[in-house]
Amino acid sequence: MSNAIESAHFLAVLPMSIRAEKLLRWQRSQSLLSRQWQITTAILGLVGRWLGDWAWHRNSARLRQKRARQLVQTLLNLGPTFIKIGQFLSTRIDLLPWEYVEALRDLQDRVPPFSSRQALEIVSRELGYPLPELYAEFTAEPLAAASLGQVHRATLHTGEAVVVKVQRPYLQQLLSLDYRVIGAWVKLIHRMIPVSRRYDLPAIYEEFFSILLQEIDYIREGQNADRFRQNFQAEPHIRVPKIYWTYTTSRVLTMEYLPGIRIDNRAALAAHGLNPQALNQLGICCYLKQLLIDGFFHADPHPGNLAVTTTGDLIFYDYGMMTEVAALNQEQMVATFFAVLQKDTQQVIVTLTQLGLIEPVADMSTVERIMQVILTEFTERPLDVEFFSQMRQDVYLLFQQQPFRLPAKLTYILKSLTTLDGIARTLDANYNLVAAAQPFVKQLALSSRGRGWRALTQQTQSFIQRKLNQPSHTEILLQNFQARLERGDIKVRVKAPETEIMLRRVYLTLQCLLLTSVAGFTLLGGILLLLGDYWGGAIFLFMVTALAVLGLGRLAWRLLF
């Protein structure tokens, strides 16, 4: 009876706003058909708006902000799978306009929570006891909410402060449906759009869901945390929460409560006298160890998953998304680091190939050119968004001239590294990767013995000799000019008014053909849906047809007059 009274007290502290919270559509049980309809109509709605903006040449910053907010809301409405996709895109300033990146960052730590009453019921059901018998105190209102679950503060009967991570209801069923629906779309795109094949979408899709399905197993996440803690047991400045296995199942995870300052909160870090350069060094060296020595690294380092203690220690949260790669031996690590310092493109590519991060092809010249740009422009200079945009165009052009594919696992390594790079540049505008990695190399040198030490000495001598024999600035410019001539990067442009007019007409004609195709397909689809009594879908497709026809009329007017 007392347990029932205490349980009632736990529920009584729930805020009324949370108790009366309205469930989103994806939070309820669904069939495959209803889920497919929800995803398809949401995507078509976004595409319809973007086509309308493109047809009417509307591209103001205010409109982009509006479309970005609509995209975020659509991803929230579609649920965890699409929230994860949005979190990935929020780190890619090289792929999306700034307004979209800024809006998508809300998905990192501002995901709406689910009902606290449901969370308490899940904890009690999973652990097999009433909540008061498990915890001395349990805060009903969530401390934070994420795409796959939410976190509540609690206290064990032994007095230890903990956090309890609770998985969202119906999550496994929802991911299973999304796997089938998105898989069908990926296969269709792969079959119907040849240009998509260069990105190996089926492999990326399989890798994405493989990691996502592992992430919802909280027992596996706890094991990942234990393994990560073991890897850094000799590093006092890396903090990993302790897992309490007695209070953990596949859907409930209880871990040590480690509060900290969010890593991108520069004002709070400065208020505690913490040095951004030191934090960058700690983070970069930590990731170099994960990637090069351990072969086991945290693949989701967005700012919501990283915090800093008031003494400057780095805290990692959320061990659901971890990735394994082949670890390098000591000689390989030394050779790779000095290859980056010397901008030795060949050696870096050899190492990445050994790690399985680049698939060797007959002609590696395209890979070499991209790697050369990366080593030249991104190891010793602050972030330049304009240069980033220019490089993106160059890379796209290289893909068109000579397509090649990278393994799917590399996309997640790049995701974590680009996210970490963005955090580092937020902390320090003059962030330098090579300088930040220096403590890692010194530690590697001090811990080296025998062949490893000899390799370090040889590489150091080679690096010094290379610096002494380095050509003058004028010679470097001439060498670069000759290399660009040989690669065909330098082109002679001749402007002729007649040619420009002809090219403009060709461009407008292609736009007209595209809009004609869109209008025809959507009109046909609308008629088919109308015959099948799907009035909502038919009306939507007819609206897209109308937008396409309006855009076609405007383009035809520009073409003729």
Coordinates of C-alpha atoms in Angstrom, one line a residue:
M1 CA 0.0 0.0 0.0
S2 CA 2.9 2.4 0.9
N3 CA 4.4 1.7 -2.5
A4 CA 1.2 2.6 -4.2
I5 CA 1.1 5.9 -2.3
E6 CA 4.7 6.7 -3.1
S7 CA 4.1 5.9 -6.8
A8 CA 1.2 8.2 -6.8
H9 CA 3.4 10.9 -5.2
F10 CA 6.0 10.4 -8.1
L11 CA 3.2 10.9 -10.6
A12 CA 1.7 13.8 -8.8
V13 CA 4.8 16.0 -9.2
L14 CA 4.3 15.9 -13.0
P15 CA 3.7 19.4 -14.5
M16 CA 0.3 19.7 -16.0
S17 CA 1.7 20.8 -19.4
I18 CA 3.6 17.5 -19.5
R19 CA 0.7 15.4 -18.3
A20 CA -1.5 16.8 -21.0
E21 CA 1.2 16.7 -23.8
K22 CA -0.2 15.9 -27.2
L23 CA 1.5 13.0 -28.9
L24 CA 3.0 13.6 -32.3
R25 CA 1.8 11.3 -35.0
W26 CA 5.0 9.2 -35.1
Q27 CA 4.8 8.6 -31.4
R28 CA 1.8 6.5 -31.8
S29 CA 1.6 3.0 -33.3
Q30 CA 1.4 3.0 -37.1
S31 CA 1.0 0.6 -40.0
L32 CA 3.4 0.4 -42.9
L33 CA 0.9 2.1 -45.3
S34 CA 0.2 5.0 -43.0
R35 CA 3.9 5.6 -42.3
Q36 CA 4.7 5.4 -46.0
W37 CA 1.9 8.0 -46.7
Q38 CA 3.2 10.3 -43.9
I39 CA 6.8 10.3 -45.2
T40 CA 5.9 10.6 -48.9
T41 CA 3.4 13.5 -48.4
A42 CA 5.9 15.3 -46.1
I43 CA 8.8 15.0 -48.6
L44 CA 6.5 16.0 -51.5
G45 CA 5.4 19.1 -49.5
L46 CA 9.0 20.3 -49.0
V47 CA 9.9 19.5 -52.7
G48 CA 6.8 21.4 -53.9
R49 CA 7.8 24.5 -51.9
W50 CA 11.4 24.4 -53.1
L51 CA 10.2 23.9 -56.8
G52 CA 7.9 26.9 -56.4
D53 CA 10.7 29.1 -55.1
W54 CA 13.1 27.9 -57.8
A55 CA 10.5 28.5 -60.6
W56 CA 9.8 32.0 -59.4
H57 CA 13.4 32.8 -58.6
R58 CA 12.7 33.5 -54.9
N59 CA 15.9 33.2 -52.8
S60 CA 15.9 35.9 -50.1
A61 CA 17.5 35.3 -46.7
R62 CA 14.1 35.7 -45.1
L63 CA 12.5 33.1 -47.3
R64 CA 15.4 30.7 -46.7
Q65 CA 14.9 31.1 -42.9
K66 CA 11.2 30.3 -43.3
R67 CA 11.9 27.2 -45.5
A68 CA 14.6 26.1 -42.9
R69 CA 12.1 26.3 -40.1
Q70 CA 9.6 24.3 -42.2
L71 CA 12.2 21.7 -42.8
V72 CA 13.0 21.4 -39.1
Q73 CA 9.3 21.1 -38.2
T74 CA 8.9 18.4 -40.9
L75 CA 11.8 16.4 -39.6
L76 CA 10.4 16.7 -36.0
N77 CA 7.0 15.5 -37.3
L78 CA 8.6 12.5 -39.1
G79 CA 10.4 11.3 -36.0
P80 CA 13.8 10.0 -34.8
T81 CA 15.2 8.7 -38.1
F82 CA 14.7 12.0 -39.8
I83 CA 15.8 14.0 -36.7
K84 CA 19.1 12.0 -36.9
I85 CA 19.5 13.0 -40.5
G86 CA 18.8 16.6 -39.6
Q87 CA 21.5 16.4 -36.9
F88 CA 24.0 15.2 -39.4
L89 CA 23.1 18.0 -41.9
S90 CA 23.3 20.6 -39.1
T91 CA 27.1 20.2 -39.2
R92 CA 27.5 20.5 -42.9
I93 CA 28.1 24.2 -43.7
D94 CA 29.7 23.0 -46.9
L95 CA 26.4 21.5 -48.2
L96 CA 23.6 23.8 -47.0
P97 CA 22.9 27.5 -46.8
W98 CA 23.7 29.1 -43.4
E99 CA 20.0 29.6 -42.6
Y100 CA 19.4 25.9 -42.9
V101 CA 22.4 25.0 -40.8
E102 CA 21.4 27.4 -38.1
A103 CA 17.8 26.1 -37.9
L104 CA 18.9 22.4 -38.0
R105 CA 21.1 23.0 -34.9
D106 CA 17.9 23.1 -32.9
L107 CA 17.6 19.3 -33.5
Q108 CA 20.8 18.7 -31.5
D109 CA 19.3 19.4 -28.1
R110 CA 15.9 20.9 -28.5
V111 CA 13.9 17.8 -29.4
P112 CA 10.4 17.8 -27.7
P113 CA 10.2 15.2 -24.8
F114 CA 7.6 12.5 -24.6
S115 CA 5.1 12.1 -21.8
S116 CA 6.8 11.8 -18.4
R117 CA 4.1 9.5 -17.2
Q118 CA 5.1 7.1 -20.1
A119 CA 8.7 7.4 -19.1
L120 CA 8.0 6.4 -15.5
E121 CA 5.9 3.5 -16.6
I122 CA 8.7 2.3 -19.0
V123 CA 11.3 2.4 -16.2
S124 CA 9.1 0.5 -13.7
R125 CA 8.1 -2.1 -16.3
E126 CA 11.6 -2.6 -17.7
L127 CA 13.3 -2.9 -14.2
G128 CA 10.5 -5.0 -12.8
Y129 CA 9.9 -3.0 -9.6
P130 CA 7.8 0.0 -8.5
L131 CA 9.8 3.2 -9.0
P132 CA 10.2 4.0 -5.2
E133 CA 11.9 0.7 -4.7
L134 CA 14.4 1.4 -7.4
Y135 CA 15.3 5.1 -6.7
A136 CA 15.2 7.2 -3.5
E137 CA 14.4 10.2 -5.7
F138 CA 13.3 10.5 -9.3
T139 CA 12.7 13.8 -11.1
A140 CA 9.6 13.4 -13.3
E141 CA 10.4 16.3 -15.6
P142 CA 13.2 15.3 -18.1
L143 CA 16.6 16.9 -17.8
A144 CA 17.1 16.7 -21.6
A145 CA 15.4 15.1 -24.6
A146 CA 17.0 13.6 -27.7
S147 CA 15.8 11.9 -30.8
L148 CA 15.8 8.4 -29.4
G149 CA 15.0 9.0 -25.7
Q150 CA 15.1 11.4 -22.8
V151 CA 17.1 11.7 -19.5
H152 CA 15.8 12.1 -16.0
R153 CA 17.7 12.9 -12.8
A154 CA 17.5 10.4 -9.9
T155 CA 19.2 9.4 -6.7
L156 CA 19.8 5.8 -5.7
H157 CA 19.0 4.5 -2.2
T158 CA 22.8 4.4 -1.6
G159 CA 22.9 8.2 -2.1
E160 CA 24.6 8.3 -5.5
A161 CA 23.4 10.9 -8.0
V162 CA 22.5 9.3 -11.4
V163 CA 20.7 10.0 -14.6
V164 CA 18.2 7.6 -16.1
K165 CA 18.0 7.4 -19.9
V166 CA 14.6 6.2 -21.1
Q167 CA 13.9 5.1 -24.7
R168 CA 11.0 6.6 -26.5
P169 CA 7.8 4.4 -26.8
Y170 CA 7.2 2.5 -30.1
L171 CA 10.7 3.3 -31.2
Q172 CA 11.7 -0.1 -32.4
Q173 CA 8.5 -0.5 -34.4
L174 CA 9.0 3.0 -35.9
L175 CA 12.6 2.3 -37.0
S176 CA 11.5 -1.0 -38.6
L177 CA 8.9 0.9 -40.7
D178 CA 11.3 3.6 -41.6
Y179 CA 13.9 1.1 -42.7
R180 CA 11.5 -0.4 -45.2
V181 CA 10.0 2.9 -46.5
I182 CA 13.4 4.7 -46.9
G183 CA 14.9 1.5 -48.4
A184 CA 12.3 1.5 -51.1
W185 CA 13.0 5.2 -51.8
V186 CA 16.8 4.6 -51.9
K187 CA 16.3 1.7 -54.4
L188 CA 14.1 3.8 -56.6
I189 CA 16.5 6.7 -56.6
H190 CA 19.5 4.4 -57.2
R191 CA 17.7 2.8 -60.2
M192 CA 16.1 5.9 -61.7
I193 CA 18.7 8.6 -61.2
P194 CA 22.1 7.5 -62.5
V195 CA 24.0 10.5 -61.0
S196 CA 23.1 9.2 -57.5
R197 CA 25.1 6.0 -58.0
R198 CA 28.4 7.7 -57.5
Y199 CA 27.5 8.2 -53.8
D200 CA 26.7 4.6 -53.1
L201 CA 23.4 5.4 -51.4
P202 CA 22.4 1.8 -50.6
A203 CA 25.6 1.2 -48.7
I204 CA 25.2 4.5 -46.8
Y205 CA 21.6 3.6 -46.0
E206 CA 22.5 0.2 -44.7
E207 CA 25.4 1.6 -42.6
F208 CA 23.1 4.4 -41.2
F209 CA 20.4 2.0 -40.1
S210 CA 23.0 -0.5 -38.8
I211 CA 24.4 2.1 -36.4
L212 CA 20.9 3.5 -35.6
L213 CA 19.6 0.0 -34.6
Q214 CA 22.7 -0.5 -32.4
E215 CA 22.1 2.9 -30.8
I216 CA 18.7 1.9 -29.4
D217 CA 20.2 -1.0 -27.5
Y218 CA 21.1 0.5 -24.2
I219 CA 22.9 -2.6 -23.0
R220 CA 25.3 -2.2 -25.9
E221 CA 25.6 1.5 -25.1
G222 CA 26.6 0.7 -21.6
Q223 CA 29.2 -1.8 -22.8
N224 CA 30.5 0.9 -25.2
A225 CA 30.8 3.3 -22.3
D226 CA 32.7 0.8 -20.2
R227 CA 35.1 0.1 -23.1
F228 CA 35.6 3.8 -23.7
R229 CA 36.4 4.3 -20.1
Q230 CA 38.9 1.5 -20.2
N231 CA 40.6 3.1 -23.2
F232 CA 41.0 6.4 -21.3
Q233 CA 41.7 5.1 -17.8
A234 CA 45.2 6.6 -17.9
E235 CA 43.8 10.0 -19.0
P236 CA 42.6 11.9 -16.0
H237 CA 41.1 14.8 -18.0
I238 CA 38.7 12.5 -20.0
R239 CA 35.6 11.7 -17.9
V240 CA 33.2 8.9 -18.7
P241 CA 30.0 8.2 -16.6
K242 CA 29.9 5.0 -14.6
I243 CA 27.2 2.5 -15.7
Y244 CA 24.9 1.0 -13.0
W245 CA 24.1 -2.4 -14.5
T246 CA 21.6 -3.4 -11.8
Y247 CA 19.3 -0.5 -13.1
T248 CA 20.0 -1.0 -16.8
T249 CA 18.1 -2.9 -19.6
S250 CA 17.9 -2.6 -23.3
R251 CA 15.5 0.3 -23.0
V252 CA 16.6 1.9 -19.7
L253 CA 20.1 3.1 -18.9
T254 CA 21.2 4.3 -15.5
M255 CA 24.6 6.1 -15.3
E256 CA 26.6 8.4 -13.1
Y257 CA 25.5 12.0 -13.0
L258 CA 28.4 14.2 -14.3
P259 CA 27.3 17.8 -14.8
G260 CA 29.3 20.1 -17.0
I261 CA 29.3 23.2 -19.1
R262 CA 28.2 22.7 -22.7
I263 CA 31.3 22.8 -24.8
D264 CA 30.1 25.5 -27.2
N265 CA 29.1 27.9 -24.4
R266 CA 32.0 30.3 -24.7
A267 CA 30.7 32.8 -22.2
A268 CA 30.3 30.1 -19.4
L269 CA 33.7 28.7 -20.2
A270 CA 35.3 32.1 -20.1
A271 CA 33.6 32.9 -16.8
H272 CA 35.3 29.8 -15.2
G273 CA 38.7 30.8 -16.7
L274 CA 38.9 27.9 -19.1
N275 CA 41.3 28.2 -22.0
P276 CA 39.7 27.4 -25.4
Q277 CA 43.1 26.5 -27.0
A278 CA 43.7 23.9 -24.2
L279 CA 40.2 22.5 -24.7
N280 CA 40.8 22.2 -28.4
Q281 CA 44.1 20.4 -27.8
L282 CA 42.4 18.0 -25.3
G283 CA 39.6 17.2 -27.7
I284 CA 41.8 16.8 -30.8
C285 CA 44.3 14.6 -29.0
C286 CA 41.5 12.5 -27.5
Y287 CA 40.1 11.9 -31.0
L288 CA 43.4 11.1 -32.5
K289 CA 43.9 8.5 -29.8
Q290 CA 40.4 7.1 -30.5
L291 CA 40.9 7.0 -34.3
L292 CA 44.6 6.0 -34.6
I293 CA 45.4 3.9 -31.4
D294 CA 42.1 2.5 -30.1
G295 CA 40.3 2.0 -33.4
F296 CA 37.1 2.7 -31.4
F297 CA 35.7 6.2 -31.4
H298 CA 32.6 8.3 -30.5
A299 CA 30.8 9.0 -33.8
D300 CA 28.3 11.6 -32.5
P301 CA 30.3 14.5 -30.9
H302 CA 27.7 17.3 -31.4
P303 CA 27.8 20.0 -28.7
G304 CA 24.9 18.3 -26.8
N305 CA 27.1 15.3 -26.2
L306 CA 30.2 17.1 -25.0
A307 CA 30.7 19.1 -21.8
V308 CA 33.5 20.5 -19.7
T309 CA 33.9 20.4 -16.0
T310 CA 34.8 23.6 -14.1
T311 CA 38.4 22.2 -13.8
G312 CA 38.7 21.8 -17.6
D313 CA 38.1 18.0 -17.9
L314 CA 36.2 16.8 -21.0
I315 CA 33.0 14.8 -20.5
F316 CA 31.5 12.5 -23.1
Y317 CA 27.8 11.7 -23.1
D318 CA 25.8 9.2 -25.2
Y319 CA 27.7 6.1 -26.3
G320 CA 25.1 4.7 -28.6
M321 CA 26.8 5.8 -31.8
M322 CA 30.3 4.3 -31.7
T323 CA 32.3 3.2 -34.7
E324 CA 35.2 0.8 -35.1
V325 CA 38.1 1.1 -37.6
A326 CA 41.4 -0.7 -38.0
A327 CA 43.9 0.8 -35.5
L328 CA 47.3 1.8 -36.8
N329 CA 50.6 0.5 -35.4
Q330 CA 53.0 3.0 -34.0
E331 CA 55.2 3.3 -37.1
Q332 CA 52.1 4.0 -39.3
M333 CA 50.9 6.7 -36.9
V334 CA 54.3 8.5 -37.0
A335 CA 54.5 8.2 -40.8
T336 CA 51.0 9.5 -41.2
F337 CA 51.4 12.5 -38.9
F338 CA 54.6 13.6 -40.6
A339 CA 52.9 13.0 -44.0
V340 CA 50.2 15.6 -43.0
L341 CA 52.9 18.0 -41.8
Q342 CA 54.8 17.6 -45.1
K343 CA 51.6 17.6 -47.1
D344 CA 52.6 14.2 -48.6
T345 CA 49.4 13.3 -50.4
Q346 CA 50.6 9.9 -51.4
Q347 CA 51.4 8.7 -47.9
V348 CA 48.1 10.0 -46.5
I349 CA 46.1 8.2 -49.1
V350 CA 48.1 5.0 -48.5
T351 CA 47.3 5.2 -44.8
L352 CA 43.6 5.9 -45.4
T353 CA 43.5 2.9 -47.9
Q354 CA 45.1 0.7 -45.2
L355 CA 42.4 1.8 -42.8
G356 CA 39.7 0.9 -45.4
L357 CA 38.5 4.5 -45.6
I358 CA 39.4 4.8 -49.3
E359 CA 38.7 2.2 -51.9
P360 CA 41.6 2.0 -54.4
V361 CA 40.6 2.5 -58.0
A362 CA 42.6 2.3 -61.3
D363 CA 43.2 6.0 -61.5
M364 CA 43.6 7.7 -58.1
S365 CA 44.4 11.2 -59.6
T366 CA 41.0 12.6 -58.5
V367 CA 41.4 11.4 -54.9
E368 CA 45.0 12.8 -54.9
R369 CA 43.8 16.2 -56.1
I370 CA 41.1 16.4 -53.4
M371 CA 43.5 15.3 -50.7
Q372 CA 46.1 17.8 -51.8
V373 CA 43.5 20.6 -51.5
I374 CA 42.5 19.4 -48.0
L375 CA 46.1 19.2 -46.8
T376 CA 47.0 22.6 -48.3
E377 CA 44.0 24.6 -47.2
F378 CA 42.6 23.1 -43.9
T379 CA 45.5 22.1 -41.7
E380 CA 47.0 25.5 -41.1
R381 CA 44.4 28.1 -41.7
P382 CA 41.2 29.3 -40.0
L383 CA 37.8 28.4 -41.6
D384 CA 36.9 30.4 -44.7
V385 CA 33.3 29.8 -45.6
E386 CA 33.8 31.4 -49.1
F387 CA 36.7 29.1 -49.8
F388 CA 34.6 26.1 -48.5
S389 CA 31.9 26.9 -51.0
Q390 CA 34.4 27.2 -53.8
M391 CA 36.0 23.9 -52.9
R392 CA 32.6 22.3 -52.9
Q393 CA 32.1 23.3 -56.5
D394 CA 35.6 22.0 -57.4
V395 CA 34.9 18.7 -55.8
Y396 CA 31.5 18.4 -57.6
L397 CA 33.3 19.1 -60.9
L398 CA 35.9 16.4 -60.1
F399 CA 33.2 13.9 -59.4
Q400 CA 31.6 14.7 -62.7
Q401 CA 34.8 14.3 -64.6
Q402 CA 35.9 11.1 -62.9
P403 CA 33.4 9.6 -60.4
F404 CA 34.8 7.5 -57.5
R405 CA 33.1 6.1 -54.4
L406 CA 34.2 6.1 -50.7
P407 CA 33.2 3.4 -48.3
A408 CA 29.9 4.1 -46.4
K409 CA 31.7 4.0 -43.0
L410 CA 33.8 7.0 -44.0
T411 CA 30.7 9.2 -44.1
Y412 CA 30.2 8.7 -40.4
I413 CA 33.9 9.3 -39.7
L414 CA 33.7 12.5 -41.7
K415 CA 30.5 13.4 -39.8
S416 CA 32.2 13.2 -36.4
L417 CA 35.4 14.9 -37.6
T418 CA 33.6 17.8 -39.3
T419 CA 31.4 18.2 -36.2
L420 CA 34.5 18.3 -34.0
D421 CA 36.2 20.7 -36.3
G422 CA 33.2 23.0 -36.2
I423 CA 33.2 22.9 -32.3
A424 CA 37.0 23.7 -32.3
R425 CA 36.5 26.7 -34.6
T426 CA 33.6 27.9 -32.5
L427 CA 35.9 27.9 -29.4
D428 CA 38.9 29.4 -31.3
A429 CA 38.6 31.3 -34.6
N430 CA 42.3 30.8 -35.2
Y431 CA 42.2 27.0 -34.5
N432 CA 45.0 25.1 -36.2
L433 CA 44.8 21.3 -36.5
V434 CA 48.5 20.7 -36.6
A435 CA 49.2 22.9 -33.5
A436 CA 46.4 21.3 -31.6
A437 CA 47.7 17.8 -32.3
Q438 CA 51.2 18.5 -31.0
P439 CA 50.6 17.1 -27.4
F440 CA 49.5 13.8 -29.0
V441 CA 52.7 13.5 -31.0
K442 CA 54.9 14.4 -28.0
Q443 CA 53.1 11.7 -25.9
L444 CA 53.6 9.3 -28.8
A445 CA 57.3 10.1 -28.9
L446 CA 57.7 9.7 -25.1
S447 CA 55.9 6.3 -25.1
S448 CA 57.8 5.0 -28.2
R449 CA 60.4 2.3 -27.8
G450 CA 62.7 0.5 -30.2
R451 CA 61.5 0.6 -33.8
G452 CA 58.8 3.2 -33.0
W453 CA 61.5 5.6 -31.6
R454 CA 63.7 5.1 -34.6
A455 CA 60.8 5.7 -36.9
L456 CA 60.1 9.0 -35.1
T457 CA 63.7 10.1 -35.4
Q458 CA 63.9 9.2 -39.1
Q459 CA 60.7 11.1 -39.8
T460 CA 61.9 14.2 -37.8
Q461 CA 65.2 14.2 -39.7
S462 CA 63.3 13.9 -43.0
F463 CA 61.0 16.7 -42.1
I464 CA 63.8 19.1 -41.1
Q465 CA 65.7 18.3 -44.2
R466 CA 62.6 19.0 -46.3
K467 CA 62.1 22.3 -44.6
L468 CA 65.8 23.3 -45.2
N469 CA 65.5 22.3 -48.9
Q470 CA 62.1 24.0 -49.4
P471 CA 62.1 26.2 -52.5
S472 CA 61.5 29.9 -52.4
H473 CA 58.0 31.4 -52.6
T474 CA 58.5 32.4 -56.2
E475 CA 59.6 28.8 -57.1
I476 CA 56.6 27.4 -55.3
L477 CA 54.3 29.7 -57.3
L478 CA 55.9 28.6 -60.6
Q479 CA 55.6 25.0 -59.6
N480 CA 52.0 25.3 -58.7
F481 CA 51.3 27.2 -62.0
Q482 CA 53.0 24.4 -64.0
A483 CA 51.1 21.7 -62.1
R484 CA 47.8 23.5 -62.7
L485 CA 48.6 23.8 -66.4
E486 CA 49.4 20.1 -66.6
R487 CA 46.1 19.1 -64.8
G488 CA 44.1 21.4 -67.0
D489 CA 42.9 23.6 -64.1
I490 CA 43.6 26.8 -65.9
K491 CA 41.2 27.6 -68.6
V492 CA 41.0 30.5 -71.1
R493 CA 37.6 32.2 -71.2
V494 CA 36.5 34.2 -74.2
K495 CA 33.3 36.3 -73.7
A496 CA 31.0 36.8 -76.7
P497 CA 27.6 38.4 -76.4
E498 CA 26.1 36.0 -79.0
T499 CA 27.5 32.9 -77.2
E500 CA 26.1 34.1 -73.8
I501 CA 22.6 34.7 -75.3
M502 CA 22.6 31.3 -76.9
L503 CA 23.7 29.6 -73.6
R504 CA 21.1 31.5 -71.7
R505 CA 18.4 30.3 -74.1
V506 CA 19.7 26.7 -73.8
Y507 CA 19.5 27.0 -70.0
L508 CA 16.0 28.4 -70.1
T509 CA 14.9 25.7 -72.5
L510 CA 16.2 23.0 -70.2
Q511 CA 14.4 24.6 -67.3
C512 CA 11.2 24.5 -69.4
L513 CA 11.7 20.9 -70.2
L514 CA 12.2 20.1 -66.5
L515 CA 9.1 21.9 -65.4
T516 CA 7.1 20.3 -68.2
S517 CA 8.1 16.9 -66.9
V518 CA 7.2 17.8 -63.4
A519 CA 3.8 19.2 -64.5
G520 CA 3.1 16.0 -66.5
F521 CA 4.1 13.5 -63.9
T522 CA 2.2 15.3 -61.0
L523 CA -0.9 15.7 -63.2
L524 CA -0.8 12.0 -64.1
G525 CA -0.2 11.1 -60.4
G526 CA -3.1 13.4 -59.3
I527 CA -5.5 11.8 -61.8
L528 CA -4.5 8.3 -60.6
L529 CA -5.0 9.3 -56.9
L530 CA -8.3 10.9 -57.8
L531 CA -9.5 7.7 -59.4
G532 CA -8.5 5.8 -56.3
D533 CA -10.5 8.2 -54.1
Y534 CA -7.3 9.6 -52.4
W535 CA -8.6 13.2 -52.5
G536 CA -5.9 14.7 -50.2
G537 CA -3.0 13.4 -52.3
A538 CA -4.7 14.3 -55.6
I539 CA -5.3 17.9 -54.5
F540 CA -1.7 18.2 -53.4
L541 CA -0.3 16.9 -56.7
F542 CA -2.7 19.2 -58.6
M543 CA -1.3 22.2 -56.6
V544 CA 2.3 21.1 -57.6
T545 CA 1.1 20.9 -61.2
A546 CA -0.3 24.4 -61.0
L547 CA 3.0 25.7 -59.6
A548 CA 4.9 24.0 -62.3
V549 CA 2.6 25.5 -65.0
L550 CA 3.0 29.0 -63.5
G551 CA 6.8 28.6 -63.5
L552 CA 6.7 27.2 -67.1
G553 CA 4.7 30.3 -68.2
R554 CA 7.2 32.6 -66.6
L555 CA 10.2 30.8 -68.2
A556 CA 8.5 30.8 -71.6
W557 CA 7.9 34.5 -71.4
R558 CA 11.6 35.1 -70.7
L559 CA 12.6 32.7 -73.5
L560 CA 10.4 34.4 -76.1
F561 CA 10.8 38.0 -75.0

